[in-house]
PDB file of C-alpha atoms in Angstrom:
ATOM      1  CA  MET U   1      35.772 -42.007 -26.540  1.00 89.00           C
ATOM      2  CA  ILE U   2      34.216 -38.606 -27.237  1.00 96.00           C
ATOM      3  CA  LYS U   3      34.679 -37.466 -30.835  1.00 98.00           C
ATOM      4  CA  ASP U   4      35.070 -33.810 -31.780  1.00 98.00           C
ATOM      5  CA  LEU U   5      32.406 -33.384 -34.435  1.00 98.00           C
ATOM      6  CA  LEU U   6      29.421 -34.930 -36.192  1.00 99.00           C
ATOM      7  CA  ILE U   7      28.509 -33.474 -39.604  1.00 99.00           C
ATOM      8  CA  ILE U   8      24.936 -34.353 -40.604  1.00 97.00           C
ATOM      9  CA  GLY U   9      24.546 -34.180 -44.378  1.00 95.00           C
ATOM     10  CA  CYS U  10      27.007 -34.517 -47.247  1.00 96.00           C
ATOM     11  CA  GLY U  11      25.852 -31.904 -49.744  1.00 95.00           C
ATOM     12  CA  PRO U  12      28.119 -28.979 -50.692  1.00 97.00           C
ATOM     13  CA  ALA U  13      27.973 -27.463 -47.186  1.00 98.00           C
ATOM     14  CA  GLY U  14      28.791 -30.818 -45.609  1.00 98.00           C
ATOM     15  CA  LEU U  15      31.570 -31.608 -48.076  1.00 98.00           C
ATOM     16  CA  TYR U  16      33.359 -28.335 -47.393  1.00 98.00           C
ATOM     17  CA  ALA U  17      32.848 -28.677 -43.641  1.00 98.00           C
ATOM     18  CA  TRP U  18      34.396 -32.147 -43.884  1.00 98.00           C
ATOM     19  CA  LYS U  19      37.406 -30.742 -45.754  1.00 98.00           C
ATOM     20  CA  MET U  20      37.942 -27.946 -43.223  1.00 97.00           C
ATOM     21  CA  ALA U  21      37.537 -30.346 -40.299  1.00 98.00           C
ATOM     22  CA  GLN U  22      40.323 -32.446 -41.815  1.00 98.00           C
ATOM     23  CA  ASN U  23      42.507 -29.364 -42.139  1.00 96.00           C
ATOM     24  CA  PHE U  24      42.041 -28.669 -38.415  1.00 96.00           C
ATOM     25  CA  ASN U  25      42.789 -32.297 -37.479  1.00 97.00           C
ATOM     26  CA  LEU U  26      39.398 -32.818 -35.885  1.00 98.00           C
ATOM     27  CA  THR U  27      37.928 -36.250 -35.184  1.00 98.00           C
ATOM     28  CA  GLY U  28      34.422 -37.398 -35.932  1.00 98.00           C
ATOM     29  CA  ASP U  29      31.963 -38.614 -38.531  1.00 98.00           C
ATOM     30  CA  VAL U  30      29.954 -37.453 -41.537  1.00 98.00           C
ATOM     31  CA  VAL U  31      26.571 -39.107 -42.066  1.00 97.00           C
ATOM     32  CA  GLU U  32      24.434 -38.943 -45.188  1.00 95.00           C
ATOM     33  CA  SER U  33      21.009 -40.561 -45.483  1.00 90.00           C
ATOM     34  CA  LYS U  34      21.384 -41.092 -49.231  1.00 90.00           C
ATOM     35  CA  ALA U  35      23.753 -43.416 -51.071  1.00 92.00           C
ATOM     36  CA  THR U  36      26.083 -40.692 -52.307  1.00 94.00           C
ATOM     37  CA  TYR U  37      27.341 -37.154 -51.718  1.00 96.00           C
ATOM     38  CA  GLY U  38      26.213 -33.871 -53.278  1.00 94.00           C
ATOM     39  CA  GLY U  39      22.771 -33.333 -51.787  1.00 91.00           C
ATOM     40  CA  GLN U  40      20.273 -31.417 -53.927  1.00 86.00           C
ATOM     41  CA  VAL U  41      22.939 -30.572 -56.490  1.00 90.00           C
ATOM     42  CA  THR U  42      23.665 -34.226 -57.300  1.00 89.00           C
ATOM     43  CA  ASN U  43      20.136 -35.541 -56.855  1.00 83.00           C
ATOM     44  CA  LEU U  44      18.154 -32.820 -58.606  1.00 80.00           C
ATOM     45  CA  TYR U  45      20.482 -30.821 -60.860  1.00 82.00           C
ATOM     46  CA  PRO U  46      23.471 -32.992 -61.861  1.00 86.00           C
ATOM     47  CA  SER U  47      23.641 -31.640 -65.411  1.00 85.00           C
ATOM     48  CA  LYS U  48      22.800 -28.013 -64.589  1.00 85.00           C
ATOM     49  CA  GLU U  49      25.572 -25.584 -65.492  1.00 88.00           C
ATOM     50  CA  ILE U  50      26.896 -23.496 -62.577  1.00 88.00           C
ATOM     51  CA  PHE U  51      28.339 -20.091 -63.471  1.00 87.00           C
ATOM     52  CA  ASN U  52      28.828 -18.370 -60.090  1.00 84.00           C
ATOM     53  CA  LEU U  53      31.789 -20.261 -58.590  1.00 90.00           C
ATOM     54  CA  PRO U  54      35.013 -18.224 -58.236  1.00 91.00           C
ATOM     55  CA  ALA U  55      37.679 -18.852 -60.903  1.00 91.00           C
ATOM     56  CA  ILE U  56      35.466 -21.437 -62.664  1.00 92.00           C
ATOM     57  CA  LYS U  57      33.797 -20.271 -65.859  1.00 92.00           C
ATOM     58  CA  SER U  58      31.293 -23.110 -66.013  1.00 93.00           C
ATOM     59  CA  ILE U  59      30.849 -26.510 -64.396  1.00 95.00           C
ATOM     60  CA  THR U  60      27.942 -28.933 -64.044  1.00 93.00           C
ATOM     61  CA  GLY U  61      26.457 -29.671 -60.656  1.00 92.00           C
ATOM     62  CA  LYS U  62      27.746 -33.248 -60.583  1.00 94.00           C
ATOM     63  CA  GLU U  63      31.213 -32.191 -61.721  1.00 96.00           C
ATOM     64  CA  ALA U  64      31.361 -29.581 -58.952  1.00 96.00           C
ATOM     65  CA  MET U  65      30.342 -32.101 -56.289  1.00 97.00           C
ATOM     66  CA  ASP U  66      32.827 -34.659 -57.642  1.00 97.00           C
ATOM     67  CA  GLU U  67      35.609 -32.055 -57.448  1.00 96.00           C
ATOM     68  CA  MET U  68      34.668 -31.194 -53.861  1.00 97.00           C
ATOM     69  CA  TYR U  69      34.659 -34.868 -52.891  1.00 97.00           C
ATOM     70  CA  ASN U  70      37.924 -35.626 -54.705  1.00 97.00           C
ATOM     71  CA  SER U  71      39.634 -32.673 -52.997  1.00 96.00           C
ATOM     72  CA  LEU U  72      39.202 -34.358 -49.614  1.00 97.00           C
ATOM     73  CA  ASN U  73      42.119 -36.171 -48.017  1.00 95.00           C
ATOM     74  CA  HIS U  74      40.827 -39.736 -48.203  1.00 93.00           C
ATOM     75  CA  GLU U  75      43.868 -40.980 -46.302  1.00 95.00           C
ATOM     76  CA  TYR U  76      42.697 -39.021 -43.240  1.00 96.00           C
ATOM     77  CA  LYS U  77      40.864 -41.632 -41.172  1.00 95.00           C
ATOM     78  CA  ALA U  78      40.066 -39.545 -38.080  1.00 97.00           C
ATOM     79  CA  ILE U  79      36.836 -38.484 -39.818  1.00 98.00           C
ATOM     80  CA  GLU U  80      34.802 -41.187 -41.541  1.00 96.00           C
ATOM     81  CA  CYS U  81      31.805 -40.840 -43.838  1.00 97.00           C
ATOM     82  CA  HIS U  82      28.800 -43.148 -43.581  1.00 97.00           C
ATOM     83  CA  PHE U  83      26.309 -43.177 -46.469  1.00 96.00           C
ATOM     84  CA  ASN U  84      22.788 -44.623 -46.182  1.00 93.00           C
ATOM     85  CA  THR U  85      22.912 -43.630 -42.521  1.00 94.00           C
ATOM     86  CA  SER U  86      20.600 -41.252 -40.679  1.00 91.00           C
ATOM     87  CA  VAL U  87      20.332 -39.859 -37.158  1.00 93.00           C
ATOM     88  CA  LEU U  88      17.502 -41.269 -35.045  1.00 90.00           C
ATOM     89  CA  ASP U  89      18.030 -39.458 -31.756  1.00 92.00           C
ATOM     90  CA  ILE U  90      20.266 -36.890 -30.043  1.00 95.00           C
ATOM     91  CA  LYS U  91      20.609 -36.639 -26.273  1.00 94.00           C
ATOM     92  CA  ILE U  92      22.307 -33.628 -24.671  1.00 94.00           C
ATOM     93  CA  THR U  93      24.398 -33.966 -21.515  1.00 92.00           C
ATOM     94  CA  PHE U  94      26.464 -31.307 -19.771  1.00 90.00           C
ATOM     95  CA  ASN U  95      29.989 -32.654 -19.320  1.00 89.00           C
ATOM     96  CA  LYS U  96      31.515 -31.197 -16.135  1.00 88.00           C
ATOM     97  CA  GLU U  97      35.047 -32.119 -17.139  1.00 87.00           C
ATOM     98  CA  LEU U  98      34.764 -30.396 -20.514  1.00 83.00           C
ATOM     99  CA  GLU U  99      32.503 -27.664 -19.103  1.00 86.00           C
ATOM    100  CA  ASN U 100      30.398 -27.944 -22.240  1.00 91.00           C
ATOM    101  CA  ASN U 101      27.513 -29.893 -23.729  1.00 93.00           C
ATOM    102  CA  THR U 102      28.159 -33.301 -25.230  1.00 96.00           C
ATOM    103  CA  PHE U 103      25.801 -35.121 -27.580  1.00 96.00           C
ATOM    104  CA  GLU U 104      24.989 -38.832 -27.572  1.00 96.00           C
ATOM    105  CA  VAL U 105      23.757 -39.728 -31.054  1.00 96.00           C
ATOM    106  CA  LEU U 106      21.849 -42.855 -32.084  1.00 94.00           C
ATOM    107  CA  PHE U 107      22.169 -43.804 -35.763  1.00 94.00           C
ATOM    108  CA  SER U 108      20.006 -45.901 -38.060  1.00 92.00           C
ATOM    109  CA  ASN U 109      22.625 -48.682 -37.944  1.00 92.00           C
ATOM    110  CA  ASN U 110      21.926 -48.907 -34.171  1.00 91.00           C
ATOM    111  CA  LEU U 111      25.372 -47.546 -33.257  1.00 94.00           C
ATOM    112  CA  LYS U 112      25.801 -44.794 -30.657  1.00 96.00           C
ATOM    113  CA  TYR U 113      28.611 -42.254 -30.418  1.00 97.00           C
ATOM    114  CA  VAL U 114      29.236 -39.177 -28.297  1.00 97.00           C
ATOM    115  CA  TYR U 115      30.366 -35.871 -29.815  1.00 98.00           C
ATOM    116  CA  LYS U 116      31.556 -32.532 -28.483  1.00 97.00           C
ATOM    117  CA  THR U 117      29.848 -30.609 -31.307  1.00 98.00           C
ATOM    118  CA  ILE U 118      27.342 -31.184 -34.114  1.00 98.00           C
ATOM    119  CA  LEU U 119      27.122 -29.366 -37.447  1.00 98.00           C
ATOM    120  CA  PHE U 120      23.862 -29.698 -39.358  1.00 97.00           C
ATOM    121  CA  THR U 121      24.407 -29.433 -43.117  1.00 97.00           C
ATOM    122  CA  ASP U 122      21.361 -31.456 -44.129  1.00 91.00           C
ATOM    123  CA  GLY U 123      20.025 -28.841 -46.528  1.00 87.00           C
ATOM    124  CA  MET U 124      16.273 -28.868 -46.903  1.00 74.00           C
ATOM    125  CA  GLY U 125      15.906 -32.279 -45.295  1.00 68.00           C
ATOM    126  CA  LEU U 126      13.881 -34.944 -47.067  1.00 65.00           C
ATOM    127  CA  LEU U 127      12.605 -33.319 -50.256  1.00 68.00           C
ATOM    128  CA  LEU U 128       9.179 -34.214 -51.589  1.00 75.00           C
ATOM    129  CA  PRO U 129       8.251 -32.667 -54.949  1.00 84.00           C
ATOM    130  CA  ILE U 130       5.217 -30.419 -55.208  1.00 88.00           C
ATOM    131  CA  LYS U 131       3.260 -32.415 -57.738  1.00 92.00           C
ATOM    132  CA  LEU U 132       1.505 -31.344 -60.901  1.00 96.00           C
ATOM    133  CA  ILE U 133      -1.101 -34.079 -60.379  1.00 94.00           C
ATOM    134  CA  ASP U 134      -1.589 -36.704 -57.691  1.00 92.00           C
ATOM    135  CA  LYS U 135      -1.132 -39.757 -59.915  1.00 94.00           C
ATOM    136  CA  ASP U 136       2.383 -40.730 -60.984  1.00 94.00           C
ATOM    137  CA  PHE U 137       2.910 -40.950 -64.749  1.00 97.00           C
ATOM    138  CA  ASP U 138       6.048 -42.294 -66.444  1.00 96.00           C
ATOM    139  CA  ASN U 139       6.525 -39.109 -68.490  1.00 97.00           C
ATOM    140  CA  VAL U 140       5.790 -36.532 -65.757  1.00 97.00           C
ATOM    141  CA  LEU U 141       9.183 -35.841 -64.219  1.00 96.00           C
ATOM    142  CA  TYR U 142      10.222 -33.890 -61.135  1.00 92.00           C
ATOM    143  CA  LYS U 143      13.924 -34.549 -61.690  1.00 85.00           C
ATOM    144  CA  TYR U 144      16.043 -36.251 -64.324  1.00 88.00           C
ATOM    145  CA  THR U 145      19.664 -37.273 -64.750  1.00 79.00           C
ATOM    146  CA  ASN U 146      19.843 -38.014 -68.474  1.00 87.00           C
ATOM    147  CA  ASN U 147      19.093 -35.299 -71.031  1.00 90.00           C
ATOM    148  CA  ASN U 148      19.149 -37.779 -73.889  1.00 93.00           C
ATOM    149  CA  ILE U 149      15.585 -38.907 -73.193  1.00 96.00           C
ATOM    150  CA  PHE U 150      14.382 -35.519 -74.466  1.00 98.00           C
ATOM    151  CA  LYS U 151      16.095 -35.661 -77.876  1.00 97.00           C
ATOM    152  CA  GLY U 152      13.555 -34.911 -80.594  1.00 97.00           C
ATOM    153  CA  LYS U 153      10.691 -34.834 -78.075  1.00 98.00           C
ATOM    154  CA  ASN U 154       7.967 -32.315 -77.283  1.00 98.00           C
ATOM    155  CA  VAL U 155       8.511 -31.089 -73.742  1.00 98.00           C
ATOM    156  CA  VAL U 156       6.288 -28.974 -71.495  1.00 98.00           C
ATOM    157  CA  ILE U 157       8.031 -27.383 -68.496  1.00 98.00           C
ATOM    158  CA  PHE U 158       6.054 -26.000 -65.547  1.00 98.00           C
ATOM    159  CA  GLY U 159       7.422 -23.329 -63.211  1.00 96.00           C
ATOM    160  CA  GLY U 160       8.604 -19.745 -62.997  1.00 94.00           C
ATOM    161  CA  GLY U 161      11.900 -19.897 -61.151  1.00 92.00           C
ATOM    162  CA  ASP U 162      15.503 -20.344 -62.228  1.00 90.00           C
ATOM    163  CA  SER U 163      15.199 -24.146 -62.270  1.00 90.00           C
ATOM    164  CA  ALA U 164      12.378 -24.066 -64.813  1.00 94.00           C
ATOM    165  CA  ILE U 165      14.136 -21.429 -66.952  1.00 95.00           C
ATOM    166  CA  ASP U 166      17.469 -23.262 -66.841  1.00 92.00           C
ATOM    167  CA  CYS U 167      15.724 -26.493 -67.779  1.00 94.00           C
ATOM    168  CA  SER U 168      14.158 -24.751 -70.795  1.00 96.00           C
ATOM    169  CA  ASN U 169      17.549 -23.495 -71.958  1.00 95.00           C
ATOM    170  CA  GLU U 170      19.117 -26.893 -71.394  1.00 93.00           C
ATOM    171  CA  LEU U 171      16.523 -28.823 -73.390  1.00 96.00           C
ATOM    172  CA  ALA U 172      15.779 -26.337 -76.173  1.00 96.00           C
ATOM    173  CA  PRO U 173      18.779 -27.327 -78.368  1.00 96.00           C
ATOM    174  CA  ILE U 174      17.988 -31.055 -78.301  1.00 96.00           C
ATOM    175  CA  SER U 175      14.188 -31.220 -78.111  1.00 97.00           C
ATOM    176  CA  ASN U 176      11.710 -30.906 -80.953  1.00 98.00           C
ATOM    177  CA  SER U 177       9.807 -28.255 -78.997  1.00 97.00           C
ATOM    178  CA  VAL U 178       9.852 -26.757 -75.501  1.00 98.00           C
ATOM    179  CA  LYS U 179       6.966 -24.923 -73.862  1.00 98.00           C
ATOM    180  CA  LEU U 180       7.512 -23.071 -70.573  1.00 98.00           C
ATOM    181  CA  VAL U 181       4.249 -22.693 -68.647  1.00 98.00           C
ATOM    182  CA  HIS U 182       3.897 -20.226 -65.766  1.00 97.00           C
ATOM    183  CA  ARG U 183       0.846 -18.900 -63.952  1.00 96.00           C
ATOM    184  CA  ARG U 184       2.053 -15.289 -64.033  1.00 95.00           C
ATOM    185  CA  ASP U 185       3.561 -13.019 -66.680  1.00 94.00           C
ATOM    186  CA  GLU U 186       6.349 -12.172 -64.235  1.00 93.00           C
ATOM    187  CA  PHE U 187       8.988 -14.825 -63.545  1.00 94.00           C
ATOM    188  CA  ARG U 188      10.998 -15.246 -60.337  1.00 89.00           C
ATOM    189  CA  GLY U 189      14.011 -16.462 -62.311  1.00 87.00           C
ATOM    190  CA  MET U 190      16.758 -14.395 -63.911  1.00 86.00           C
ATOM    191  CA  LYS U 191      15.647 -12.153 -66.778  1.00 88.00           C
ATOM    192  CA  SER U 192      18.775 -13.023 -68.757  1.00 90.00           C
ATOM    193  CA  GLY U 193      17.878 -16.718 -68.601  1.00 90.00           C
ATOM    194  CA  LEU U 194      14.341 -16.025 -69.770  1.00 93.00           C
ATOM    195  CA  SER U 195      15.658 -13.874 -72.634  1.00 94.00           C
ATOM    196  CA  ASN U 196      17.945 -16.716 -73.697  1.00 93.00           C
ATOM    197  CA  ALA U 197      15.009 -19.123 -73.612  1.00 93.00           C
ATOM    198  CA  VAL U 198      12.990 -16.871 -75.929  1.00 93.00           C
ATOM    199  CA  LYS U 199      15.976 -16.586 -78.289  1.00 94.00           C
ATOM    200  CA  SER U 200      16.211 -20.382 -78.284  1.00 93.00           C
ATOM    201  CA  ASN U 201      12.604 -20.611 -79.524  1.00 94.00           C
ATOM    202  CA  VAL U 202      11.141 -21.731 -76.197  1.00 96.00           C
ATOM    203  CA  ASP U 203       7.405 -21.059 -76.293  1.00 97.00           C
ATOM    204  CA  VAL U 204       6.761 -19.075 -73.097  1.00 97.00           C
ATOM    205  CA  MET U 205       3.117 -19.552 -72.146  1.00 97.00           C
ATOM    206  CA  THR U 206       1.702 -17.162 -69.547  1.00 97.00           C
ATOM    207  CA  PRO U 207      -0.498 -16.820 -67.555  1.00 97.00           C
ATOM    208  CA  TYR U 208      -1.405 -20.514 -67.777  1.00 98.00           C
ATOM    209  CA  VAL U 209      -1.750 -23.426 -65.358  1.00 98.00           C
ATOM    210  CA  PHE U 210      -2.347 -27.137 -65.819  1.00 98.00           C
ATOM    211  CA  ASP U 211      -6.077 -27.851 -66.139  1.00 97.00           C
ATOM    212  CA  LYS U 212      -6.637 -31.512 -66.972  1.00 97.00           C
ATOM    213  CA  ILE U 213      -5.476 -34.556 -68.908  1.00 97.00           C
ATOM    214  CA  ILE U 214      -7.044 -34.962 -72.343  1.00 97.00           C
ATOM    215  CA  ASN U 215      -5.388 -38.214 -73.452  1.00 96.00           C
ATOM    216  CA  GLU U 216      -3.286 -40.819 -71.662  1.00 96.00           C
ATOM    217  CA  LYS U 217      -2.015 -44.251 -72.702  1.00 96.00           C
ATOM    218  CA  ASN U 218       0.172 -46.884 -71.015  1.00 97.00           C
ATOM    219  CA  ASN U 219       0.679 -44.651 -67.980  1.00 97.00           C
ATOM    220  CA  LYS U 220       1.888 -41.776 -70.136  1.00 97.00           C
ATOM    221  CA  ILE U 221       0.139 -38.476 -70.755  1.00 98.00           C
ATOM    222  CA  GLU U 222      -0.223 -37.627 -74.444  1.00 98.00           C
ATOM    223  CA  LYS U 223      -2.290 -34.429 -74.343  1.00 98.00           C
ATOM    224  CA  ILE U 224      -3.211 -31.904 -71.651  1.00 98.00           C
ATOM    225  CA  ALA U 225      -5.361 -28.802 -71.343  1.00 98.00           C
ATOM    226  CA  LEU U 226      -3.893 -25.551 -70.023  1.00 98.00           C
ATOM    227  CA  LYS U 227      -6.119 -22.872 -68.512  1.00 98.00           C
ATOM    228  CA  ASN U 228      -5.613 -19.127 -68.754  1.00 97.00           C
ATOM    229  CA  VAL U 229      -5.859 -17.788 -65.188  1.00 96.00           C
ATOM    230  CA  LEU U 230      -7.300 -14.444 -66.364  1.00 96.00           C
ATOM    231  CA  ASP U 231     -10.160 -15.479 -68.638  1.00 96.00           C
ATOM    232  CA  SER U 232     -10.399 -19.258 -67.916  1.00 96.00           C
ATOM    233  CA  SER U 233     -10.013 -20.110 -71.596  1.00 97.00           C
ATOM    234  CA  THR U 234      -8.223 -23.388 -72.340  1.00 97.00           C
ATOM    235  CA  ILE U 235      -5.847 -24.683 -74.978  1.00 97.00           C
ATOM    236  CA  ASN U 236      -4.788 -28.259 -75.678  1.00 98.00           C
ATOM    237  CA  VAL U 237      -1.113 -29.222 -75.854  1.00 98.00           C
ATOM    238  CA  ASP U 238       0.495 -32.445 -77.099  1.00 98.00           C
ATOM    239  CA  LEU U 239       3.554 -33.635 -75.208  1.00 98.00           C
ATOM    240  CA  ASP U 240       6.050 -36.440 -74.839  1.00 98.00           C
ATOM    241  CA  TYR U 241       7.321 -35.259 -71.445  1.00 98.00           C
ATOM    242  CA  ALA U 242       6.261 -32.853 -68.718  1.00 98.00           C
ATOM    243  CA  VAL U 243       8.987 -31.545 -66.413  1.00 97.00           C
ATOM    244  CA  VAL U 244       7.689 -29.936 -63.227  1.00 97.00           C
ATOM    245  CA  HIS U 245       9.670 -27.317 -61.317  1.00 94.00           C
ATOM    246  CA  TYR U 246       7.177 -26.224 -58.671  1.00 93.00           C
ATOM    247  CA  GLY U 247       9.711 -26.745 -55.904  1.00 84.00           C
ATOM    248  CA  PHE U 248       9.767 -29.162 -53.015  1.00 77.00           C
ATOM    249  CA  LYS U 249       8.170 -29.627 -49.634  1.00 72.00           C
ATOM    250  CA  ASN U 250      10.737 -30.430 -47.005  1.00 64.00           C
ATOM    251  CA  GLN U 251      10.632 -32.704 -44.001  1.00 60.00           C
ATOM    252  CA  ASN U 252      13.444 -31.556 -41.733  1.00 58.00           C
ATOM    253  CA  LEU U 253      14.987 -33.752 -39.064  1.00 59.00           C
ATOM    254  CA  ASN U 254      13.167 -33.342 -35.774  1.00 64.00           C
ATOM    255  CA  PHE U 255      14.319 -34.792 -32.472  1.00 69.00           C
ATOM    256  CA  LYS U 256      12.151 -34.736 -29.358  1.00 66.00           C
ATOM    257  CA  ASN U 257      15.112 -33.929 -27.108  1.00 69.00           C
ATOM    258  CA  LEU U 258      16.440 -31.138 -29.302  1.00 80.00           C
ATOM    259  CA  GLU U 259      14.598 -27.832 -28.954  1.00 86.00           C
ATOM    260  CA  VAL U 260      16.532 -25.738 -31.446  1.00 90.00           C
ATOM    261  CA  LEU U 261      15.127 -22.305 -32.254  1.00 91.00           C
ATOM    262  CA  LYS U 262      13.687 -22.268 -35.778  1.00 90.00           C
ATOM    263  CA  ASN U 263      12.052 -19.621 -37.949  1.00 90.00           C
ATOM    264  CA  ASP U 264       8.609 -19.792 -39.563  1.00 87.00           C
ATOM    265  CA  LEU U 265      10.016 -21.863 -42.434  1.00 81.00           C
ATOM    266  CA  GLY U 266      11.490 -24.468 -40.115  1.00 82.00           C
ATOM    267  CA  LYS U 267      15.085 -23.295 -40.614  1.00 90.00           C
ATOM    268  CA  MET U 268      17.511 -23.335 -37.686  1.00 93.00           C
ATOM    269  CA  VAL U 269      18.264 -19.784 -36.555  1.00 96.00           C
ATOM    270  CA  VAL U 270      22.016 -19.218 -36.168  1.00 97.00           C
ATOM    271  CA  ASP U 271      24.232 -16.382 -34.907  1.00 97.00           C
ATOM    272  CA  ASN U 272      27.321 -14.928 -36.600  1.00 97.00           C
ATOM    273  CA  LYS U 273      29.298 -18.019 -35.533  1.00 97.00           C
ATOM    274  CA  MET U 274      26.736 -20.286 -37.252  1.00 98.00           C
ATOM    275  CA  GLN U 275      25.800 -21.594 -33.798  1.00 98.00           C
ATOM    276  CA  THR U 276      22.169 -22.410 -33.038  1.00 97.00           C
ATOM    277  CA  SER U 277      20.286 -21.661 -29.819  1.00 96.00           C
ATOM    278  CA  ILE U 278      21.904 -24.785 -28.305  1.00 96.00           C
ATOM    279  CA  LYS U 279      25.554 -24.357 -27.383  1.00 95.00           C
ATOM    280  CA  GLY U 280      27.684 -26.782 -29.375  1.00 96.00           C
ATOM    281  CA  ILE U 281      25.194 -27.296 -32.212  1.00 97.00           C
ATOM    282  CA  PHE U 282      25.933 -25.434 -35.428  1.00 98.00           C
ATOM    283  CA  ALA U 283      24.263 -25.270 -38.842  1.00 98.00           C
ATOM    284  CA  SER U 284      25.258 -24.165 -42.338  1.00 98.00           C
ATOM    285  CA  GLY U 285      23.708 -24.236 -45.802  1.00 95.00           C
ATOM    286  CA  ASP U 286      20.002 -24.453 -46.619  1.00 92.00           C
ATOM    287  CA  CYS U 287      19.028 -25.847 -43.208  1.00 92.00           C
ATOM    288  CA  CYS U 288      19.799 -22.570 -41.407  1.00 95.00           C
ATOM    289  CA  ASP U 289      18.784 -18.936 -41.536  1.00 95.00           C
ATOM    290  CA  TYR U 290      19.987 -15.542 -40.315  1.00 96.00           C
ATOM    291  CA  GLU U 291      19.375 -11.912 -41.236  1.00 95.00           C
ATOM    292  CA  GLY U 292      20.735 -11.109 -44.696  1.00 94.00           C
ATOM    293  CA  LYS U 293      21.272 -14.728 -45.732  1.00 95.00           C
ATOM    294  CA  ILE U 294      21.886 -15.368 -49.440  1.00 91.00           C
ATOM    295  CA  LYS U 295      21.267 -18.900 -50.714  1.00 88.00           C
ATOM    296  CA  ASN U 296      23.797 -20.268 -53.184  1.00 87.00           C
ATOM    297  CA  LEU U 297      26.795 -22.607 -53.328  1.00 91.00           C
ATOM    298  CA  VAL U 298      29.338 -19.902 -52.517  1.00 94.00           C
ATOM    299  CA  SER U 299      27.510 -18.729 -49.408  1.00 95.00           C
ATOM    300  CA  CYS U 300      26.975 -22.253 -48.063  1.00 95.00           C
ATOM    301  CA  VAL U 301      30.716 -22.942 -48.361  1.00 96.00           C
ATOM    302  CA  TYR U 302      31.471 -19.738 -46.445  1.00 97.00           C
ATOM    303  CA  GLU U 303      28.960 -20.669 -43.751  1.00 98.00           C
ATOM    304  CA  SER U 304      30.651 -24.051 -43.302  1.00 98.00           C
ATOM    305  CA  LEU U 305      34.028 -22.324 -42.972  1.00 97.00           C
ATOM    306  CA  VAL U 306      32.663 -20.013 -40.264  1.00 97.00           C
ATOM    307  CA  ALA U 307      31.117 -22.962 -38.432  1.00 98.00           C
ATOM    308  CA  ILE U 308      34.270 -25.092 -38.491  1.00 98.00           C
ATOM    309  CA  VAL U 309      36.662 -22.349 -37.326  1.00 97.00           C
ATOM    310  CA  ASN U 310      34.333 -21.682 -34.398  1.00 97.00           C
ATOM    311  CA  ILE U 311      34.011 -25.397 -33.671  1.00 97.00           C
ATOM    312  CA  ASP U 312      37.816 -25.668 -33.747  1.00 96.00           C
ATOM    313  CA  LYS U 313      37.976 -22.828 -31.211  1.00 94.00           C
ATOM    314  CA  ILE U 314      35.662 -24.749 -28.860  1.00 93.00           C
ATOM    315  CA  ILE U 315      37.374 -28.129 -29.310  1.00 94.00           C
ATOM    316  CA  ASN U 316      40.887 -26.804 -28.816  1.00 90.00           C
ATOM    317  CA  ASN U 317      39.978 -24.121 -26.266  1.00 84.00           C
ATOM    318  CA  LYS U 318      41.497 -21.356 -28.368  1.00 79.00           C
ATOM    319  CA  ASN U 319      41.330 -17.664 -27.591  1.00 71.00           C
ATOM    320  CA  LEU U 320      41.567 -16.640 -31.251  1.00 70.00           C
ATOM    321  CA  LEU U 321      39.881 -17.976 -34.369  1.00 73.00           C
ATOM    322  CA  ASN U 322      41.920 -19.781 -36.969  1.00 70.00           C
ATOM    323  CA  LYS U 323      41.665 -17.962 -40.320  1.00 65.00           C
ATOM    324  CA  GLY U 324      40.869 -21.137 -42.237  1.00 61.00           C
ATOM    325  CA  TRP U 325      43.831 -20.985 -44.580  1.00 55.00           C
TER     326      TRP U 325
END
């Protein structure tokens, strides 16, 4: 049996693609290498407030992913989801009867299936945090799921993007003190968020970088030195927790038999149908790129819609695109 579609990744792009594939009565599978859905949003920012979703004033990352998952038709069995499952290999064959490529996929559970199309929604792949220091300490965090650990604590946050600024605003009301450390006076994150942080008594320290550990005990850092990048002067800072938002290095899926065109950042290049350089393989969300791309939850949902309506056109040999209603 040849299935219609394989969706690789179950973050927001994958969840919406799954929903639309159900709406079009497609057959196939969704695979996710982790134990749950939501991708980066669930794993890295579950408590972060999201303000840019249409008709929703505010919602946390986890709540948004839960709503997307709960909106699926779980009685629809023609598409199944497999967590803790990854793709090991993809082999392309031209099917004369279908007059299109088909894809034999080997999974980590040693099962093989054949698909008419594949949609990559695997985001940034395997994310490895860019570390503050090589050694792992119990109180140096690159992600967290429970804000309560910061109540009454002295927290030092490293980074200059929206994640670091949002973290500062999130922790300022419950922590004893919050310091936001960035190597430049100019931040990449939203000015409004930085203004709110200053109003919330976040101590914005620029232009400073981490220099060295002054005191540590029981695998926890108690005091660090920060260095001014302009004059090399240093100051010592006591802390209970350090939260690092330097971003992540990604290890994207690579298959020896799959020569998909990628850009300099390793993103799959797609056309206006969200199709890659290989006919029948599509991509949406953070794993793909095209001219004018904007990265946020709304755009990744739109990209998945575009991909699925074009996949539906291929599967059902349609002359016109479905509108996705």
